[in-house]
PDB file of C-alpha atoms and ligand atoms in Angstrom:
ATOM      1  CA  UNK A   1     103.664  77.826 106.234  1.00 91.00           C
ATOM      2  CA  UNK A   2     104.322  78.979 102.687  1.00 98.00           C
ATOM      3  CA  UNK A   3     107.280  78.949 100.299  1.00 98.00           C
ATOM      4  CA  UNK A   4     108.060  81.511  97.645  1.00 99.00           C
ATOM      5  CA  UNK A   5     110.737  82.106  95.026  1.00 99.00           C
ATOM      6  CA  UNK A   6     112.837  85.246  94.842  1.00 99.00           C
ATOM      7  CA  UNK A   7     115.908  86.366  92.923  1.00 99.00           C
ATOM      8  CA  UNK A   8     118.463  89.118  93.396  1.00 99.00           C
ATOM      9  CA  UNK A   9     118.853  90.508  89.877  1.00 98.00           C
ATOM     10  CA  UNK A  10     122.265  91.138  88.211  1.00 98.00           C
ATOM     11  CA  UNK A  11     122.380  94.822  89.224  1.00 98.00           C
ATOM     12  CA  UNK A  12     121.809  93.822  92.843  1.00 98.00           C
ATOM     13  CA  UNK A  13     124.766  91.440  92.680  1.00 98.00           C
ATOM     14  CA  UNK A  14     126.935  93.992  90.799  1.00 98.00           C
ATOM     15  CA  UNK A  15     126.133  96.699  93.336  1.00 98.00           C
ATOM     16  CA  UNK A  16     127.106  94.506  96.271  1.00 98.00           C
ATOM     17  CA  UNK A  17     123.580  94.281  97.688  1.00 98.00           C
ATOM     18  CA  UNK A  18     123.391  90.506  98.281  1.00 99.00           C
ATOM     19  CA  UNK A  19     124.068  90.828 102.007  1.00 98.00           C
ATOM     20  CA  UNK A  20     121.737  93.804 102.448  1.00 98.00           C
ATOM     21  CA  UNK A  21     118.848  92.020 100.733  1.00 99.00           C
ATOM     22  CA  UNK A  22     119.371  88.640 102.446  1.00 98.00           C
ATOM     23  CA  UNK A  23     119.637  90.480 105.744  1.00 98.00           C
ATOM     24  CA  UNK A  24     116.254  92.163 105.270  1.00 98.00           C
ATOM     25  CA  UNK A  25     114.639  88.818 104.453  1.00 98.00           C
ATOM     26  CA  UNK A  26     116.210  87.155 107.498  1.00 98.00           C
ATOM     27  CA  UNK A  27     115.391  90.064 109.822  1.00 98.00           C
ATOM     28  CA  UNK A  28     111.758  89.844 108.742  1.00 98.00           C
ATOM     29  CA  UNK A  29     111.826  86.322 110.151  1.00 98.00           C
ATOM     30  CA  UNK A  30     111.643  84.294 106.989  1.00 98.00           C
ATOM     31  CA  UNK A  31     113.778  81.199 106.589  1.00 98.00           C
ATOM     32  CA  UNK A  32     115.992  80.905 103.511  1.00 98.00           C
ATOM     33  CA  UNK A  33     115.557  77.245 102.572  1.00 98.00           C
ATOM     34  CA  UNK A  34     117.341  77.317  99.197  1.00 98.00           C
ATOM     35  CA  UNK A  35     120.079  79.596  97.919  1.00 98.00           C
ATOM     36  CA  UNK A  36     122.345  79.622  94.859  1.00 98.00           C
ATOM     37  CA  UNK A  37     124.265  82.053  92.691  1.00 98.00           C
ATOM     38  CA  UNK A  38     124.087  81.313  88.994  1.00 98.00           C
ATOM     39  CA  UNK A  39     124.337  82.787  85.514  1.00 98.00           C
ATOM     40  CA  UNK A  40     121.086  82.366  83.560  1.00 98.00           C
ATOM     41  CA  UNK A  41     121.170  81.168  79.953  1.00 98.00           C
ATOM     42  CA  UNK A  42     118.820  82.841  77.434  1.00 98.00           C
ATOM     43  CA  UNK A  43     116.684  79.671  77.598  1.00 98.00           C
ATOM     44  CA  UNK A  44     116.400  79.870  81.397  1.00 98.00           C
ATOM     45  CA  UNK A  45     115.528  83.574  81.174  1.00 98.00           C
ATOM     46  CA  UNK A  46     112.807  82.831  78.603  1.00 98.00           C
ATOM     47  CA  UNK A  47     111.339  80.171  80.905  1.00 98.00           C
ATOM     48  CA  UNK A  48     111.540  82.488  83.915  1.00 98.00           C
ATOM     49  CA  UNK A  49     109.775  85.361  82.139  1.00 98.00           C
ATOM     50  CA  UNK A  50     107.431  83.277  79.917  1.00 97.00           C
ATOM     51  CA  UNK A  51     104.393  85.265  81.127  1.00 96.00           C
ATOM     52  CA  UNK A  52     105.905  88.490  79.718  1.00 97.00           C
ATOM     53  CA  UNK A  53     106.669  87.179  76.212  1.00 97.00           C
ATOM     54  CA  UNK A  54     105.421  89.619  73.569  1.00 97.00           C
ATOM     55  CA  UNK A  55     105.334  92.637  75.894  1.00 97.00           C
ATOM     56  CA  UNK A  56     107.252  95.783  74.816  1.00 97.00           C
ATOM     57  CA  UNK A  57     109.833  95.397  77.598  1.00 97.00           C
ATOM     58  CA  UNK A  58     110.375  91.639  77.120  1.00 98.00           C
ATOM     59  CA  UNK A  59     113.593  91.711  75.040  1.00 97.00           C
ATOM     60  CA  UNK A  60     115.272  94.168  77.388  1.00 97.00           C
ATOM     61  CA  UNK A  61     114.054  92.189  80.379  1.00 97.00           C
ATOM     62  CA  UNK A  62     115.636  88.958  79.139  1.00 98.00           C
ATOM     63  CA  UNK A  63     118.874  90.692  78.072  1.00 98.00           C
ATOM     64  CA  UNK A  64     119.094  92.309  81.459  1.00 98.00           C
ATOM     65  CA  UNK A  65     118.488  89.197  83.565  1.00 98.00           C
ATOM     66  CA  UNK A  66     121.274  87.329  81.699  1.00 98.00           C
ATOM     67  CA  UNK A  67     123.722  90.276  81.983  1.00 98.00           C
ATOM     68  CA  UNK A  68     125.458  88.831  85.041  1.00 98.00           C
ATOM     69  CA  UNK A  69     125.106  86.373  87.903  1.00 98.00           C
ATOM     70  CA  UNK A  70     121.923  86.335  89.966  1.00 99.00           C
ATOM     71  CA  UNK A  71     121.088  84.902  93.380  1.00 99.00           C
ATOM     72  CA  UNK A  72     118.099  82.542  93.361  1.00 99.00           C
ATOM     73  CA  UNK A  73     116.393  81.664  96.603  1.00 98.00           C
ATOM     74  CA  UNK A  74     113.469  79.918  98.197  1.00 99.00           C
ATOM     75  CA  UNK A  75     111.985  81.698 101.187  1.00 98.00           C
ATOM     76  CA  UNK A  76     109.719  80.124 103.776  1.00 98.00           C
ATOM     77  CA  UNK A  77     107.374  81.700 106.286  1.00 98.00           C
ATOM     78  CA  UNK A  78     103.749  82.370 107.124  1.00 98.00           C
ATOM     79  CA  UNK A  79     102.235  84.210 104.144  1.00 98.00           C
ATOM     80  CA  UNK A  80     105.680  84.386 102.527  1.00 98.00           C
ATOM     81  CA  UNK A  81     104.404  84.921  98.952  1.00 98.00           C
ATOM     82  CA  UNK A  82     102.477  88.145  99.647  1.00 98.00           C
ATOM     83  CA  UNK A  83     104.897  89.043 102.453  1.00 98.00           C
ATOM     84  CA  UNK A  84     107.912  89.025 100.138  1.00 98.00           C
ATOM     85  CA  UNK A  85     105.981  91.196  97.654  1.00 98.00           C
ATOM     86  CA  UNK A  86     105.374  93.710 100.466  1.00 98.00           C
ATOM     87  CA  UNK A  87     109.025  93.580 101.541  1.00 98.00           C
ATOM     88  CA  UNK A  88     110.082  94.196  97.894  1.00 98.00           C
ATOM     89  CA  UNK A  89     107.615  97.010  97.258  1.00 98.00           C
ATOM     90  CA  UNK A  90     105.930  97.957  93.966  1.00 98.00           C
ATOM     91  CA  UNK A  91     107.507  97.045  90.609  1.00 98.00           C
ATOM     92  CA  UNK A  92     108.432 100.672  89.855  1.00 98.00           C
ATOM     93  CA  UNK A  93     110.984 101.856  92.437  1.00 98.00           C
ATOM     94  CA  UNK A  94     109.810 105.441  91.819  1.00 98.00           C
ATOM     95  CA  UNK A  95     106.514 104.403  93.432  1.00 98.00           C
ATOM     96  CA  UNK A  96     108.000 102.096  96.077  1.00 98.00           C
ATOM     97  CA  UNK A  97     107.867 103.550  99.583  1.00 98.00           C
ATOM     98  CA  UNK A  98     110.928 103.914 101.789  1.00 98.00           C
ATOM     99  CA  UNK A  99     111.341 100.828 103.935  1.00 98.00           C
ATOM    100  CA  UNK A 100     110.845  98.497 100.982  1.00 98.00           C
ATOM    101  CA  UNK A 101     113.767  96.893  99.138  1.00 99.00           C
ATOM    102  CA  UNK A 102     112.909  98.608  95.842  1.00 98.00           C
ATOM    103  CA  UNK A 103     112.030 101.869  97.587  1.00 98.00           C
ATOM    104  CA  UNK A 104     115.327 101.998  99.454  1.00 98.00           C
ATOM    105  CA  UNK A 105     117.730 100.452  96.946  1.00 98.00           C
ATOM    106  CA  UNK A 106     116.530 101.190  93.411  1.00 98.00           C
ATOM    107  CA  UNK A 107     115.395 104.001  91.096  1.00 98.00           C
ATOM    108  CA  UNK A 108     114.621 102.344  87.729  1.00 98.00           C
ATOM    109  CA  UNK A 109     111.851  99.872  86.846  1.00 98.00           C
ATOM    110  CA  UNK A 110     114.245  97.895  84.651  1.00 97.00           C
ATOM    111  CA  UNK A 111     116.794  97.689  87.486  1.00 98.00           C
ATOM    112  CA  UNK A 112     114.601  97.076  90.502  1.00 98.00           C
ATOM    113  CA  UNK A 113     117.137  94.696  92.132  1.00 98.00           C
ATOM    114  CA  UNK A 114     114.804  91.871  93.120  1.00 98.00           C
ATOM    115  CA  UNK A 115     112.264  89.478  91.630  1.00 98.00           C
ATOM    116  CA  UNK A 116     109.565  87.748  93.645  1.00 98.00           C
ATOM    117  CA  UNK A 117     106.879  85.246  92.696  1.00 98.00           C
ATOM    118  CA  UNK A 118     103.419  86.836  92.579  1.00 98.00           C
ATOM    119  CA  UNK A 119     101.161  83.856  93.382  1.00 98.00           C
ATOM    120  CA  UNK A 120     101.125  80.318  94.736  1.00 98.00           C
ATOM    121  CA  UNK A 121     101.210  78.950  91.159  1.00 98.00           C
ATOM    122  CA  UNK A 122     104.154  81.198  90.175  1.00 98.00           C
ATOM    123  CA  UNK A 123     106.006  80.309  93.366  1.00 98.00           C
ATOM    124  CA  UNK A 124     105.706  76.577  92.686  1.00 98.00           C
ATOM    125  CA  UNK A 125     106.615  76.959  89.013  1.00 98.00           C
ATOM    126  CA  UNK A 126     109.642  79.164  89.717  1.00 98.00           C
ATOM    127  CA  UNK A 127     110.949  77.059  92.612  1.00 98.00           C
ATOM    128  CA  UNK A 128     110.883  74.041  90.291  1.00 98.00           C
ATOM    129  CA  UNK A 129     112.746  75.969  87.556  1.00 98.00           C
ATOM    130  CA  UNK A 130     115.733  76.627  89.827  1.00 98.00           C
ATOM    131  CA  UNK A 131     115.805  73.984  92.553  1.00 98.00           C
ATOM    132  CA  UNK A 132     115.573  70.227  92.842  1.00 98.00           C
ATOM    133  CA  UNK A 133     113.556  69.123  95.888  1.00 97.00           C
ATOM    134  CA  UNK A 134     116.710  67.739  97.536  1.00 98.00           C
ATOM    135  CA  UNK A 135     118.386  71.175  97.330  1.00 98.00           C
ATOM    136  CA  UNK A 136     115.824  72.660  99.732  1.00 98.00           C
ATOM    137  CA  UNK A 137     116.332  72.283 103.451  1.00 96.00           C
TER     138      UNK A 137
HETATM  139  N1  UDP B 201     109.389  95.757  83.811  1.00 91.34           N
HETATM  140  C1  UDP B 201     109.850  96.782  82.984  1.00 91.34           C
HETATM  141  N2  UDP B 201     108.938  97.653  82.454  1.00 91.34           N
HETATM  142  C2  UDP B 201     107.597  97.562  82.716  1.00 91.34           C
HETATM  143  C3  UDP B 201     107.146  96.516  83.541  1.00 91.34           C
HETATM  144  C4  UDP B 201     108.069  95.633  84.080  1.00 91.34           C
HETATM  145  O1  UDP B 201     111.040  96.897  82.755  1.00 91.34           O
HETATM  146  O2  UDP B 201     106.829  98.381  82.219  1.00 91.34           O
HETATM  147  C5  UDP B 201     110.357  94.803  84.382  1.00 91.34           C
HETATM  148  C6  UDP B 201     110.605  95.050  85.858  1.00 91.34           C
HETATM  149  O3  UDP B 201     112.009  94.930  86.101  1.00 91.34           O
HETATM  150  C7  UDP B 201     109.823  93.939  86.539  1.00 91.34           C
HETATM  151  C8  UDP B 201     109.873  92.831  85.495  1.00 91.34           C
HETATM  152  O4  UDP B 201     109.841  93.499  84.246  1.00 91.34           O
HETATM  153  O5  UDP B 201     110.407  93.567  87.770  1.00 91.34           O
HETATM  154  C9  UDP B 201     108.733  91.865  85.564  1.00 91.34           C
HETATM  155  O6  UDP B 201     107.510  92.589  85.533  1.00 91.34           O
HETATM  156  P1  UDP B 201     106.337  92.254  86.549  1.00 91.34           P
HETATM  157  O7  UDP B 201     105.134  92.996  86.111  1.00 91.34           O
HETATM  158  O8  UDP B 201     106.225  90.783  86.721  1.00 91.34           O
HETATM  159  O9  UDP B 201     106.842  92.950  87.918  1.00 91.34           O
HETATM  160  P2  UDP B 201     107.339  92.289  89.298  1.00 91.34           P
HETATM  161  O10 UDP B 201     106.545  91.021  89.490  1.00 91.34           O
HETATM  162  O11 UDP B 201     108.816  92.039  89.162  1.00 91.34           O
HETATM  163  O12 UDP B 201     107.036  93.326  90.349  1.00 91.34           O
HETATM  164 MG1   MG B 202     106.296  89.431  88.242  1.00 91.34          MG
END
């Protein structure tokens, strides 16, 4: 059993896609063990995207993720880290196949509606950024 971190980005919330995205995760068979809607501060966004600091898209990335409320979640299931990445599809929605969240619901790389941890280490780090242990069921 594995736990991963995922986040519905501001455009996903604005576009009314919370239910659609949660539904896909639940239908897959994963268990949502932590869930909260929140507005990130610039400091939280910098911590979230620390690995991308210095990259050409970093400033836009941080401005975008703080542009409105997001939905943060912890997802549990066998192979959930890689499994959520497959459910999301590739980073660029233009390359994401139909059937994936990004392939079906997004067109732009900067507005790809969902974030997902990319490794065991990222999953643990990101879960700890957003959730206290007692907030997970
Ligand atoms: N991103 C972007 N331009 C790029 C690469 C990434 O705007 O050239 C954005 C994109 O929204 C992506 C986020 O930065 O989701 C984080 O990038 P990462 O490579 O970690 O992709 P992810 O793990 O989200 O698939
Ligand atoms: Mg990433």
